[in-house]
Amino acid sequence: QVQLVESGGRLVQAGGFLRLSCGASGRTFSIDAMGWFRQAPGKEREFVAAIRWSRGDTYYADSVKGRFTISRDNAKNTVYLQMNSLKPEDTAVYYCAADRTYRRVLSDSADRYDYWGQGTQVTISS
């Protein structure tokens, strides 16, 4: 099993920045990739970004490309999501997730991630 704990969510003004963290514990050696997803009220959970644990290659949703950066610190078993130029439409609960399966292309499908954190609320005021 892998346990994931997100932190860093808070209220920020539009145009501001925020960094989310996701700490992993347990059988972290089984993780191939980590992802960030978000879910706004009344909407489905959507993919934000993913990173391969070993090589560090990344993949972003078009809606955040150029504004968000995903990174990882293997020594700390932590994944980060740096969010810049925040918009009100970025308001959501942000979840990190872990994928145990090697995939040639990083997945943007929530169904393919095996472990999930509890989420952290990000609110962007206009």
XYZ file of C-alpha atoms in Angstrom:
126
model
C 0.000 0.000 0.000
C 0.965 3.606 -0.588
C -0.286 6.513 1.462
C -0.476 9.998 -0.029
C -0.961 13.250 1.859
C -1.470 16.561 0.087
C -0.855 19.974 1.608
C -0.549 23.591 0.600
C -4.048 24.461 -0.514
C -5.483 27.815 0.537
C -7.262 30.964 -0.631
C -5.266 33.006 -3.150
C -6.106 36.009 -5.306
C -6.280 35.663 -9.065
C -2.879 36.130 -10.638
C -1.146 34.735 -7.585
C 0.808 31.550 -7.080
C 0.694 28.507 -4.868
C 2.730 25.335 -4.387
C 1.057 22.083 -3.451
C 2.954 19.170 -1.958
C 2.154 15.470 -1.887
C 4.109 13.213 0.443
C 4.173 9.499 -0.252
C 4.834 6.745 2.265
C 4.595 2.983 2.407
C 5.551 0.900 -0.637
C 6.813 3.886 -2.608
C 9.198 1.680 -4.594
C 6.121 0.346 -6.385
C 5.226 3.770 -7.816
C 5.937 4.409 -11.489
C 4.243 7.794 -11.856
C 2.474 10.440 -9.830
C -0.343 12.656 -10.967
C -2.330 15.665 -9.862
C -6.053 15.852 -10.510
C -8.661 18.381 -9.474
C -12.385 18.462 -8.945
C -14.506 21.575 -8.850
C -18.027 21.584 -7.348
C -20.504 19.959 -9.696
C -17.800 18.846 -12.114
C -15.988 15.624 -12.826
C -12.470 15.028 -11.611
C -10.015 16.214 -14.244
C -6.364 15.578 -14.958
C -3.875 18.351 -14.242
C -0.340 16.961 -14.553
C 1.739 13.807 -14.170
C 5.391 12.947 -13.660
C 7.324 9.724 -13.954
C 8.914 8.910 -10.628
C 12.241 7.691 -12.032
C 13.004 9.693 -15.155
C 11.017 12.818 -14.333
C 9.251 13.157 -17.678
C 6.070 15.165 -17.403
C 2.662 15.605 -18.992
C 0.212 18.496 -18.571
C -3.392 19.254 -19.315
C -3.748 21.987 -21.919
C -5.609 24.156 -19.424
C -2.551 24.454 -17.145
C 0.328 24.149 -19.599
C 2.727 27.044 -19.177
C 1.274 27.997 -15.788
C 1.722 24.876 -13.657
C 4.877 22.834 -13.103
C 5.012 19.368 -11.608
C 8.232 18.184 -10.004
C 9.414 15.537 -7.586
C 12.010 15.052 -4.897
C 12.769 11.347 -4.802
C 14.785 11.605 -1.607
C 11.775 13.078 0.185
C 9.188 10.933 -1.638
C 7.369 14.147 -2.439
C 5.734 15.535 -5.553
C 5.045 19.231 -5.991
C 2.686 21.252 -8.114
C 3.809 24.829 -8.619
C 0.838 26.861 -9.776
C 1.380 30.360 -11.200
C -0.924 32.912 -12.804
C -3.855 31.391 -10.978
C -7.369 31.940 -12.275
C -10.749 31.622 -10.560
C -11.428 28.575 -12.729
C -8.509 26.825 -11.025
C -10.621 26.651 -7.877
C -11.052 22.994 -6.925
C -10.033 20.261 -4.569
C -6.650 19.042 -5.756
C -5.755 15.384 -5.383
C -2.487 13.588 -5.911
C -2.450 10.025 -7.118
C 0.054 7.228 -7.699
C 0.210 4.810 -10.632
C 1.986 1.469 -10.082
C 1.991 0.464 -13.736
C 4.678 1.414 -16.219
C 3.044 3.061 -19.234
C 4.911 4.237 -22.266
C 2.853 7.412 -22.106
C 1.916 8.951 -18.778
C -1.782 8.537 -18.119
C -4.343 11.326 -17.770
C -7.085 8.893 -16.767
C -8.045 8.773 -13.107
C -9.057 5.130 -13.498
C -5.428 4.148 -14.049
C -4.160 5.519 -10.772
C -4.098 3.136 -7.862
C -3.689 5.316 -4.787
C -5.182 8.670 -3.901
C -4.708 11.324 -1.266
C -7.523 13.016 0.602
C -7.291 16.256 -1.360
C -6.480 19.866 -0.546
C -8.758 22.825 -1.262
C -7.512 25.570 -3.562
C -9.683 28.656 -3.870
C -8.870 31.510 -6.232
C -10.697 34.772 -5.651
C -11.321 37.202 -8.491
